[in-house]
Structure formats: C-alpha cells, structure tokens
C-alpha cells in the first residue's frame, strides 16, 4: 500500500458525516421520477421484500416508512401502548426514541447504561420495572447490539414487548441472529447520516401480524392496499379502520434505498477498514479509550465513539472538540443524554446523577468522522490531528 504522510489539520474543513451517493442511486431516482409512480408503490414493495430477504426474514416482515422516528411511533401504537403505560429506555440515545413514548401518552422510564457498550444495562431495566411497564426500547448504540439475551429474558418474565431502536444497527447481529429479527419490532433509520440512506426514511420489521397492523396505522388507518387506489388494478373503495398516521415511504426513497442496499456490504467493508486504522492508532495513547466490540456480536460501526481519559488531559471534552475544529476536523457527540434536556429534566425532575454512568461517559465522549467516502489520507489526517491535540494537552 502507498505510504501516506500524516498531516496535522486540514486546509479545508473535514465534515463529520457525508452521504455516499453514487451515479447508480442518481439514475435510479431519475428513473422513478420518469416512471410516473413517485410515492408508495412498486419500488417501496420491492425494497421491503429485499430488505427482509437481506435480514433472512420471511415475507411481509418489513414496512417501508418515512423515518425511524415514525417506525418507533407506529410500533408503540400498534402494540396499543398509551396513557398509564410505562416504557423503559436508555438515556444515551437520540431524543426521538423518547419523544415517541410521549406521543402515545405513555411515560418514559430511563434505565442507565453499561459502561463499555453504552447500551441498556439489564440490571437497571429490571430495577425499573413496575406493574405499569409495557415495553422496553433498547438502542443498539453506535451499531453495537444491546445485551439482547438478558433483555429478552426480562421481557419474557414480565410479559413486556421489546421494540429495538436499530437506527445505528444495519447490519448487525447478536449471537448470530440478525438485528431486525429479534424483538417484537425493530426500527431502522435511513436518515442522511446513517449507514444506508434514502435522505429521510426508515424500515420497521417484525412478525407478519405486527407488520400488518403497523402498515395500516402508517397510512391513515386505511385497509389493505389502499395505496393502489389510483392505479389500474386498484379500486376507489377503501375503509378507515383506525385514525392512522401519514408515515408512508415514497418510491423515490425506495429507489435510492434499493441501490444502497446492494452497495451496503462494500460500504461496511470501508467502515471496518477505517475502524481498524483508528483503533490501531488510538490504542497506543493512554489519554484515549477506543470503542468496545464484544465477541458474540457483529458491530454495524455506525459511529466511532472515542472516550477521553480526562485525568490525563488538561482540557475537557468541549475544548478537545474545539481544538479539532480549529484544525478543520468535524466531530460530534452522541448523545446529550435525554435526562439533561430541559423538557425531560423539568417534566420528570431528573438530575444529571440520576443516571451516573450515562452522565459520566457523556462528559468524555466524542464521535470522529466515519463514512465510506473518507480517503486513507483523510483517516491519516484525523489520526495525526487527534494525536496532536493529545500531545499538546496531556498532563
Ligand atoms: C437517527 C436516530 C433516530 C431517528 O431516525 P430518523 O430516521 O431521523 O427518524 C432514532 N434513534 C437513534 C438512536 C438515532 O440515531
């Protein structure tokens, strides 16, 4: 391999994330635009079939949807979770995992995370269960599957549903089982930054019965195949069975997604190549802690979350990010814990220390650029620049 001389900093800003869109996706979208069928239709159906097949799941187990947030919302609604019910989830997630619990009128209950994977701690879940608990929403943080064995055991013991937030977890597996085929429902995100993108979009997976109910709710509560009502084989007649949502996926999104799904394995290979370079370089620096990958899982590597050993540095995480930004390297933080956001903090009187692991780890984490479009030179520059900040600010 060609030797790359590591540069410190960049002449131009390196974005934290960029979508990977090839000419093939562009052609597929244009073809769909010319086909005269631009919203939910044949491409969406094909994407659902190919996505289910990709997971090794049977037919009618995937529902194309407008976002992962919509998928989580519909899943809760399909399971009749509502006022008076409690749903347990993690503070280390994007706000929408929790806002959907509020949308259905249920009460979010947070349980702290495991320090290494930053996923739901099964012991904390167990301690949070009350007679009102109806469901658990584990988040496969950064692409590392949550401790599903223990979570499913707890769910079975207490008769709870498991809805997985797999926004980061395509493709991932837990003890040989594909994420998307484990819990009652699994919600994937195809947002612009995710491993597979349709700009906005998502996929909800589950049993054919669960998916049929979710499908109905995702499109106005109209009965089967109402999306066909303007086509030659469709009918004008439909019936509304429930006050549904407007969460359907468009064929423009599905056309994009079909090409992305075909390219996913290659894009993942590139992510793993970048991860290996990061891990190798950062493992040597005592000021840094590299992400954990347990032995019995397949990691989707959506995010590379580096943790700072703050006692070995003279600066905090915010300053570390500023120093990288001053050297033209974009980073982010995943996530500002739910219980620190004003709405939740005030509504539930949560204090930072109520979830001590989430709070402590939040203060020392940052996410580095990780996407297939990063060149080997970009990766070498990120490494050299992180090393430069460490070297300047070590104790
Ligand atoms: C991105 C993300 C979501 C929301 O996905 P959308 O498709 O944008 O609705 C939910 N949960 C987590 C953990 C995410 O990172």
CSV table of C-alpha atoms and ligand atoms in Angstrom, one decimal:
chain,number,residue,atom,x,y,z
A,1,UNK,CA,0.0,0.0,0.0
A,2,UNK,CA,1.1,3.5,-0.7
A,3,UNK,CA,2.6,5.3,2.2
A,4,UNK,CA,0.6,8.2,3.3
A,5,UNK,CA,2.3,11.0,5.2
A,6,UNK,CA,0.1,12.1,8.0
A,7,UNK,CA,-0.8,15.8,8.0
A,8,UNK,CA,-1.9,17.7,11.1
A,9,UNK,CA,-5.0,19.5,10.4
A,10,UNK,CA,-6.6,20.2,7.1
A,11,UNK,CA,-6.6,23.1,4.7
A,12,UNK,CA,-10.4,22.7,4.3
A,13,UNK,CA,-13.0,21.5,6.8
A,14,UNK,CA,-13.5,17.7,7.0
A,15,UNK,CA,-17.2,17.2,7.7
A,16,UNK,CA,-18.2,14.8,10.4
A,17,UNK,CA,-20.5,13.0,8.1
A,18,UNK,CA,-21.3,12.8,4.3
A,19,UNK,CA,-23.7,10.6,2.5
A,20,UNK,CA,-22.3,8.1,0.0
A,21,UNK,CA,-24.4,8.5,-3.2
A,22,UNK,CA,-23.2,7.1,-6.5
A,23,UNK,CA,-24.3,7.7,-10.0
A,24,UNK,CA,-26.4,4.5,-9.7
A,25,UNK,CA,-28.6,6.0,-7.0
A,26,UNK,CA,-29.0,9.2,-9.0
A,27,UNK,CA,-30.0,7.2,-12.1
A,28,UNK,CA,-32.5,5.1,-10.0
A,29,UNK,CA,-34.1,8.2,-8.6
A,30,UNK,CA,-34.4,9.8,-12.0
A,31,UNK,CA,-35.9,6.6,-13.4
A,32,UNK,CA,-38.5,6.6,-10.7
A,33,UNK,CA,-39.3,10.3,-11.3
A,34,UNK,CA,-39.9,9.4,-15.0
A,35,UNK,CA,-42.0,6.3,-14.2
A,36,UNK,CA,-45.0,8.4,-13.1
A,37,UNK,CA,-45.2,6.5,-9.8
A,38,UNK,CA,-43.3,8.6,-7.3
A,39,UNK,CA,-44.9,7.8,-3.9
A,40,UNK,CA,-45.6,4.4,-2.2
A,41,UNK,CA,-45.8,1.8,-4.9
A,42,UNK,CA,-43.8,-1.0,-6.6
A,43,UNK,CA,-40.3,0.3,-5.6
A,44,UNK,CA,-41.4,0.5,-1.9
A,45,UNK,CA,-42.8,-3.0,-2.1
A,46,UNK,CA,-39.5,-4.3,-3.7
A,47,UNK,CA,-37.4,-2.5,-1.1
A,48,UNK,CA,-39.5,-4.1,1.7
A,49,UNK,CA,-39.0,-7.6,0.1
A,50,UNK,CA,-35.3,-7.2,-0.5
A,51,UNK,CA,-34.7,-5.7,3.0
A,52,UNK,CA,-36.5,-8.6,4.6
A,53,UNK,CA,-34.5,-11.1,2.5
A,54,UNK,CA,-31.3,-9.3,3.4
A,55,UNK,CA,-32.1,-9.9,7.1
A,56,UNK,CA,-33.0,-13.5,6.3
A,57,UNK,CA,-36.6,-12.9,7.4
A,58,UNK,CA,-39.8,-14.2,5.7
A,59,UNK,CA,-42.3,-12.3,3.6
A,60,UNK,CA,-44.4,-9.5,5.0
A,61,UNK,CA,-41.9,-8.8,7.8
A,62,UNK,CA,-40.8,-5.3,6.7
A,63,UNK,CA,-42.6,-2.0,6.3
A,64,UNK,CA,-41.0,0.9,4.4
A,65,UNK,CA,-41.7,4.1,6.4
A,66,UNK,CA,-40.9,7.8,6.4
A,67,UNK,CA,-38.4,7.7,9.3
A,68,UNK,CA,-37.1,5.7,12.2
A,69,UNK,CA,-39.0,8.0,14.5
A,70,UNK,CA,-42.2,7.2,12.6
A,71,UNK,CA,-41.4,3.5,12.9
A,72,UNK,CA,-41.0,3.7,16.6
A,73,UNK,CA,-44.2,5.7,17.0
A,74,UNK,CA,-46.2,3.3,14.9
A,75,UNK,CA,-44.7,0.3,16.7
A,76,UNK,CA,-45.9,1.7,20.1
A,77,UNK,CA,-49.3,2.5,18.6
A,78,UNK,CA,-49.6,-1.0,17.0
A,79,UNK,CA,-49.0,-2.6,20.4
A,80,UNK,CA,-51.7,-0.4,22.0
A,81,UNK,CA,-49.2,1.3,24.3
A,82,UNK,CA,-50.7,4.5,25.7
A,83,UNK,CA,-51.7,6.6,28.7
A,84,UNK,CA,-51.0,4.9,32.0
A,85,UNK,CA,-48.3,2.7,30.5
A,86,UNK,CA,-44.5,2.9,31.1
A,87,UNK,CA,-41.8,2.2,28.6
A,88,UNK,CA,-38.2,1.7,29.7
A,89,UNK,CA,-35.4,3.0,27.5
A,90,UNK,CA,-31.8,4.4,27.7
A,91,UNK,CA,-30.7,8.0,28.3
A,92,UNK,CA,-27.9,7.5,25.7
A,93,UNK,CA,-30.0,8.0,22.6
A,94,UNK,CA,-31.4,10.5,20.2
A,95,UNK,CA,-34.4,12.4,21.5
A,96,UNK,CA,-36.9,10.7,19.2
A,97,UNK,CA,-36.6,7.3,21.0
A,98,UNK,CA,-38.2,9.0,23.9
A,99,UNK,CA,-40.4,11.6,22.2
A,100,UNK,CA,-42.5,8.8,20.6
A,101,UNK,CA,-43.3,7.5,24.1
A,102,UNK,CA,-44.6,10.9,24.9
A,103,UNK,CA,-46.5,11.0,21.6
A,104,UNK,CA,-48.6,7.9,22.6
A,105,UNK,CA,-49.2,9.4,26.0
A,106,UNK,CA,-47.1,6.8,27.9
A,107,UNK,CA,-44.4,7.6,30.4
A,108,UNK,CA,-40.7,7.1,29.6
A,109,UNK,CA,-38.7,5.5,32.3
A,110,UNK,CA,-34.9,5.7,31.9
A,111,UNK,CA,-32.5,3.0,32.9
A,112,UNK,CA,-28.8,3.5,33.0
A,113,UNK,CA,-26.3,2.0,30.5
A,114,UNK,CA,-23.4,-0.5,30.7
A,115,UNK,CA,-20.1,1.4,30.8
A,116,UNK,CA,-18.4,-0.5,27.9
A,117,UNK,CA,-21.0,-0.6,25.2
A,118,UNK,CA,-23.2,2.3,26.5
A,119,UNK,CA,-26.3,0.2,25.8
A,120,UNK,CA,-29.1,-0.5,28.3
A,121,UNK,CA,-28.0,-2.2,31.5
A,122,UNK,CA,-30.3,-5.3,32.0
A,123,UNK,CA,-29.9,-5.0,35.8
A,124,UNK,CA,-31.1,-1.3,35.6
A,125,UNK,CA,-34.0,-2.4,33.4
A,126,UNK,CA,-35.1,-5.0,35.9
A,127,UNK,CA,-34.9,-2.4,38.8
A,128,UNK,CA,-37.1,0.0,36.8
A,129,UNK,CA,-40.0,-2.5,36.1
A,130,UNK,CA,-43.4,-1.6,37.8
A,131,UNK,CA,-46.9,-3.1,37.3
A,132,UNK,CA,-47.4,-0.4,34.6
A,133,UNK,CA,-44.4,-1.4,32.5
A,134,UNK,CA,-45.4,-2.4,29.0
A,135,UNK,CA,-42.3,-2.3,26.8
A,136,UNK,CA,-38.5,-2.0,26.6
A,137,UNK,CA,-36.8,0.0,23.9
A,138,UNK,CA,-33.1,-1.0,23.7
A,139,UNK,CA,-30.9,1.1,21.4
A,140,UNK,CA,-28.1,-0.6,19.6
A,141,UNK,CA,-25.8,2.3,20.3
A,142,UNK,CA,-23.2,3.2,17.6
A,143,UNK,CA,-24.1,-0.1,15.9
A,144,UNK,CA,-23.2,-2.4,18.9
A,145,UNK,CA,-26.1,-4.6,19.7
A,146,UNK,CA,-27.6,-4.2,23.2
A,147,UNK,CA,-27.4,-7.1,25.6
A,148,UNK,CA,-30.5,-8.8,23.9
A,149,UNK,CA,-30.2,-12.2,25.7
A,150,UNK,CA,-30.7,-10.6,29.1
A,151,UNK,CA,-33.3,-8.1,27.9
A,152,UNK,CA,-35.4,-10.7,26.2
A,153,UNK,CA,-35.3,-12.9,29.3
A,154,UNK,CA,-36.6,-10.0,31.4
A,155,UNK,CA,-39.3,-9.2,28.8
A,156,UNK,CA,-40.5,-12.8,28.8
A,157,UNK,CA,-40.6,-13.0,32.6
A,158,UNK,CA,-42.7,-9.8,32.9
A,159,UNK,CA,-44.7,-10.1,29.7
A,160,UNK,CA,-43.2,-7.0,28.1
A,161,UNK,CA,-42.8,-6.1,24.4
A,162,UNK,CA,-39.3,-5.4,23.1
A,163,UNK,CA,-39.0,-2.6,20.4
A,164,UNK,CA,-35.5,-2.2,19.2
A,165,UNK,CA,-34.1,1.2,18.1
A,166,UNK,CA,-31.8,-0.1,15.3
A,167,UNK,CA,-31.1,3.4,13.8
A,168,UNK,CA,-27.4,2.6,14.1
A,169,UNK,CA,-27.5,-1.2,13.6
A,170,UNK,CA,-27.6,-2.0,9.9
A,171,UNK,CA,-26.1,-4.5,9.5
A,172,UNK,CA,-25.6,-6.0,13.0
A,173,UNK,CA,-26.1,-9.3,14.7
A,174,UNK,CA,-26.4,-10.6,18.3
A,175,UNK,CA,-25.1,-14.1,18.9
A,176,UNK,CA,-25.5,-15.0,15.2
A,177,UNK,CA,-29.0,-13.5,15.0
A,178,UNK,CA,-29.6,-10.5,12.7
A,179,UNK,CA,-30.8,-7.3,14.3
A,180,UNK,CA,-34.2,-6.9,12.8
A,181,UNK,CA,-35.3,-10.5,13.5
A,182,UNK,CA,-35.0,-10.5,17.3
A,183,UNK,CA,-37.6,-8.3,19.2
A,184,UNK,CA,-41.3,-7.7,18.6
A,185,UNK,CA,-40.5,-4.7,16.4
A,186,UNK,CA,-37.2,-3.3,15.1
A,187,UNK,CA,-36.9,0.3,13.7
A,188,UNK,CA,-34.2,1.2,11.3
A,189,UNK,CA,-33.2,4.7,10.1
A,190,UNK,CA,-32.2,5.8,6.6
A,191,UNK,CA,-31.5,9.4,7.5
A,192,UNK,CA,-28.7,11.1,5.6
A,193,UNK,CA,-26.0,10.3,8.1
A,194,UNK,CA,-26.9,6.6,8.6
A,195,UNK,CA,-25.2,3.5,7.2
A,196,UNK,CA,-27.8,3.2,4.5
A,197,UNK,CA,-29.6,6.4,3.4
A,198,UNK,CA,-32.7,7.4,1.5
A,199,UNK,CA,-32.3,11.0,2.6
A,200,UNK,CA,-35.2,10.5,5.0
A,201,UNK,CA,-36.7,7.2,5.6
A,202,UNK,CA,-36.8,4.0,7.7
A,203,UNK,CA,-37.9,0.4,7.9
A,204,UNK,CA,-39.9,-1.3,10.6
A,205,UNK,CA,-39.5,-5.1,10.9
A,206,UNK,CA,-41.5,-7.6,12.9
A,207,UNK,CA,-43.8,-10.6,12.6
A,208,UNK,CA,-46.3,-10.5,9.7
A,209,UNK,CA,-49.2,-9.9,12.1
A,210,UNK,CA,-47.4,-7.0,13.8
A,211,UNK,CA,-46.3,-5.5,10.5
A,212,UNK,CA,-49.8,-5.7,9.1
A,213,UNK,CA,-51.1,-3.7,12.0
A,214,UNK,CA,-48.3,-1.2,11.7
A,215,UNK,CA,-48.8,-0.9,7.9
A,216,UNK,CA,-52.5,0.0,8.5
A,217,UNK,CA,-51.6,2.7,11.0
A,218,UNK,CA,-48.7,4.1,8.9
A,219,UNK,CA,-51.1,5.1,6.1
A,220,UNK,CA,-54.2,6.8,7.5
A,221,UNK,CA,-55.6,3.6,9.0
A,222,UNK,CA,-56.9,2.6,5.6
A,223,UNK,CA,-57.4,-1.1,4.8
A,224,UNK,CA,-55.1,-3.2,2.7
A,225,UNK,CA,-53.5,-2.0,-0.5
A,226,UNK,CA,-55.3,1.4,-0.4
A,227,UNK,CA,-52.0,2.8,-1.8
A,228,UNK,CA,-53.1,1.2,-5.1
A,229,UNK,CA,-56.3,3.1,-5.3
A,230,UNK,CA,-55.1,5.4,-8.2
A,231,UNK,CA,-53.7,2.5,-10.3
A,232,UNK,CA,-55.4,0.4,-13.0
A,233,UNK,CA,-55.7,-2.6,-10.7
A,234,UNK,CA,-56.8,-0.5,-7.7
A,235,UNK,CA,-60.2,0.4,-6.5
A,236,UNK,CA,-61.7,3.7,-5.4
A,237,UNK,CA,-63.2,2.0,-2.3
A,238,UNK,CA,-61.4,1.8,1.0
A,239,UNK,CA,-62.3,1.9,4.6
A,240,UNK,CA,-60.7,3.6,7.5
A,241,UNK,CA,-60.3,1.2,10.4
A,242,UNK,CA,-58.2,3.4,12.8
A,243,UNK,CA,-57.1,7.1,12.9
A,244,UNK,CA,-53.7,6.3,11.3
A,245,UNK,CA,-50.6,8.4,10.6
A,246,UNK,CA,-49.1,9.7,7.3
A,247,UNK,CA,-45.8,7.8,7.6
A,248,UNK,CA,-45.5,6.0,4.2
A,249,UNK,CA,-42.3,5.7,2.3
A,250,UNK,CA,-42.1,7.1,-1.3
A,251,UNK,CA,-40.9,5.2,-4.3
A,252,UNK,CA,-38.2,7.9,-4.8
A,253,UNK,CA,-36.8,7.0,-1.4
A,254,UNK,CA,-37.2,3.2,-2.1
A,255,UNK,CA,-35.3,3.5,-5.4
A,256,UNK,CA,-32.4,5.1,-3.6
A,257,UNK,CA,-32.6,2.5,-0.8
A,258,UNK,CA,-32.6,-0.4,-3.2
A,259,UNK,CA,-29.2,0.7,-4.7
A,260,UNK,CA,-27.8,1.5,-1.2
A,261,UNK,CA,-28.8,-2.0,0.0
A,262,UNK,CA,-26.9,-3.5,-2.9
A,263,UNK,CA,-23.8,-1.4,-2.0
A,264,UNK,CA,-24.1,-1.9,1.8
A,265,UNK,CA,-21.6,-4.7,2.1
A,266,UNK,CA,-18.9,-2.7,0.3
A,267,UNK,CA,-19.7,0.4,2.3
A,268,UNK,CA,-19.4,-1.6,5.5
A,269,UNK,CA,-16.1,-3.0,4.4
A,270,UNK,CA,-14.8,0.5,4.0
A,271,UNK,CA,-16.1,1.4,7.5
A,272,UNK,CA,-14.3,-1.5,9.1
A,273,UNK,CA,-11.1,-0.6,7.3
A,274,UNK,CA,-11.3,2.9,8.8
A,275,UNK,CA,-12.1,1.5,12.2
A,276,UNK,CA,-9.1,-0.7,12.2
A,277,UNK,CA,-6.8,2.2,11.4
A,278,UNK,CA,-8.4,4.3,14.2
A,279,UNK,CA,-8.2,1.5,16.8
A,280,UNK,CA,-4.6,0.7,16.0
A,281,UNK,CA,-3.5,4.3,16.3
A,282,UNK,CA,-5.6,5.3,19.4
A,283,UNK,CA,-4.9,2.1,21.4
A,284,UNK,CA,-1.4,3.3,21.9
A,285,UNK,CA,-2.5,6.6,23.5
A,286,UNK,CA,-3.2,6.3,27.2
A,287,UNK,CA,-5.2,9.6,27.1
A,288,UNK,CA,-7.8,7.8,24.8
A,289,UNK,CA,-10.1,4.9,25.1
A,290,UNK,CA,-11.2,3.1,21.9
A,291,UNK,CA,-14.7,1.6,21.5
A,292,UNK,CA,-15.5,-1.9,22.7
A,293,UNK,CA,-16.6,-4.7,20.4
A,294,UNK,CA,-17.8,-7.8,22.2
A,295,UNK,CA,-17.0,-11.3,20.8
A,296,UNK,CA,-20.5,-12.6,20.3
A,297,UNK,CA,-21.8,-9.7,18.1
A,298,UNK,CA,-21.5,-8.2,14.7
A,299,UNK,CA,-21.0,-4.4,15.0
A,300,UNK,CA,-22.5,-2.1,12.4
A,301,UNK,CA,-20.0,0.6,13.1
A,302,UNK,CA,-22.3,3.5,12.5
A,303,UNK,CA,-20.3,5.7,14.9
A,304,UNK,CA,-16.7,5.7,16.1
A,305,UNK,CA,-17.1,7.0,19.7
A,306,UNK,CA,-13.8,7.8,21.3
A,307,UNK,CA,-13.6,8.4,25.0
A,308,UNK,CA,-11.1,10.7,26.7
A,309,UNK,CA,-9.3,9.8,29.9
A,310,UNK,CA,-9.9,13.3,31.4
A,311,UNK,CA,-7.5,12.8,34.3
A,312,UNK,CA,-4.7,12.5,31.7
A,313,UNK,CA,-5.6,15.7,29.9
A,314,UNK,CA,-5.6,19.4,30.9
A,315,UNK,CA,-8.7,20.2,28.8
A,316,UNK,CA,-12.3,18.9,28.8
A,317,UNK,CA,-14.2,17.3,26.0
A,318,UNK,CA,-15.8,20.6,24.8
A,319,UNK,CA,-12.3,22.1,24.4
A,320,UNK,CA,-11.0,18.9,22.8
A,321,UNK,CA,-13.7,19.3,20.1
A,322,UNK,CA,-12.9,23.0,19.7
A,323,UNK,CA,-9.2,22.1,19.2
A,324,UNK,CA,-10.1,19.6,16.5
A,325,UNK,CA,-12.5,22.1,14.9
A,326,UNK,CA,-9.7,24.7,14.8
A,327,UNK,CA,-7.7,22.2,12.9
A,328,UNK,CA,-10.6,21.7,10.5
A,329,UNK,CA,-11.8,18.3,11.7
A,330,UNK,CA,-15.5,17.9,12.3
A,331,UNK,CA,-16.8,15.8,15.2
A,332,UNK,CA,-20.0,15.3,17.1
A,333,UNK,CA,-21.3,14.0,20.4
A,334,UNK,CA,-23.7,11.0,20.6
A,335,UNK,CA,-25.6,11.8,22.6
A,336,UNK,CA,-26.5,14.6,25.0
A,337,UNK,CA,-28.3,12.3,27.5
A,338,UNK,CA,-32.1,12.5,27.4
A,339,UNK,CA,-32.3,13.5,31.1
A,340,UNK,CA,-30.2,16.6,30.6
A,341,UNK,CA,-32.6,18.1,28.0
A,342,UNK,CA,-34.9,20.9,29.5
A,343,UNK,CA,-38.2,19.3,28.6
A,344,UNK,CA,-37.4,15.9,30.3
A,345,UNK,CA,-35.3,17.4,33.1
A,346,UNK,CA,-38.2,19.6,34.1
A,347,UNK,CA,-41.1,17.2,33.5
A,348,UNK,CA,-39.6,14.3,35.4
A,349,UNK,CA,-37.3,16.2,37.8
A,350,UNK,CA,-34.3,14.2,36.5
A,351,UNK,CA,-30.9,15.2,37.9
A,352,UNK,CA,-27.6,14.5,36.0
A,353,UNK,CA,-26.5,12.0,38.6
A,354,UNK,CA,-29.8,10.0,38.4
A,355,UNK,CA,-28.1,8.0,35.6
A,356,UNK,CA,-24.5,8.3,36.7
A,357,UNK,CA,-22.8,6.1,34.0
A,358,UNK,CA,-24.6,7.9,31.2
A,359,UNK,CA,-23.7,11.3,32.7
A,360,UNK,CA,-20.0,10.4,33.3
A,361,UNK,CA,-19.5,8.9,29.9
A,362,UNK,CA,-21.3,11.7,28.2
A,363,UNK,CA,-18.7,14.1,29.6
A,364,UNK,CA,-15.8,12.3,28.0
A,365,UNK,CA,-17.1,11.1,24.6
A,366,UNK,CA,-16.8,12.4,21.1
A,367,UNK,CA,-17.6,10.9,17.7
A,368,UNK,CA,-15.0,11.0,14.9
A,369,UNK,CA,-15.7,11.1,11.2
A,370,UNK,CA,-16.7,7.6,9.9
A,371,UNK,CA,-18.1,7.2,6.4
A,372,UNK,CA,-17.1,5.3,3.3
A,373,UNK,CA,-16.1,8.5,1.4
A,374,UNK,CA,-13.2,9.2,3.8
A,375,UNK,CA,-10.0,8.6,1.9
A,376,UNK,CA,-7.0,6.9,3.5
A,377,UNK,CA,-5.4,10.3,3.6
A,378,UNK,CA,-8.4,11.8,5.4
A,379,UNK,CA,-8.2,9.0,8.0
A,380,UNK,CA,-4.4,9.5,8.5
A,381,UNK,CA,-5.1,13.3,8.9
A,382,UNK,CA,-7.8,12.7,11.6
A,383,UNK,CA,-5.4,10.4,13.5
A,384,UNK,CA,-2.5,12.8,13.3
A,385,UNK,CA,-4.7,15.7,14.3
A,386,UNK,CA,-6.2,13.8,17.3
A,387,UNK,CA,-2.6,12.8,18.3
A,388,UNK,CA,-1.5,16.5,18.0
A,389,UNK,CA,-4.3,17.7,20.4
A,390,UNK,CA,-3.5,14.9,22.8
A,391,UNK,CA,0.2,15.7,22.7
A,392,UNK,CA,-0.4,19.4,23.3
A,393,UNK,CA,-2.8,18.9,26.2
A,394,UNK,CA,-1.5,15.8,28.0
A,395,UNK,CA,-0.9,16.1,31.7
B,1,LIG,C1,-31.1,8.8,13.8
B,1,LIG,C2,-31.7,8.2,15.0
B,1,LIG,C3,-33.1,8.1,15.2
B,1,LIG,C4,-34.1,8.8,14.3
B,1,LIG,O1,-34.0,8.4,13.0
B,1,LIG,P1,-34.9,9.2,11.9
B,1,LIG,O2,-34.9,8.3,10.7
B,1,LIG,O3,-34.2,10.5,11.6
B,1,LIG,O4,-36.3,9.4,12.5
B,1,LIG,C5,-33.6,7.4,16.3
B,1,LIG,N1,-32.8,6.8,17.2
B,1,LIG,C6,-31.4,6.9,17.1
B,1,LIG,C7,-30.6,6.3,18.1
B,1,LIG,C8,-30.9,7.7,16.0
B,1,LIG,O5,-29.6,7.8,15.9
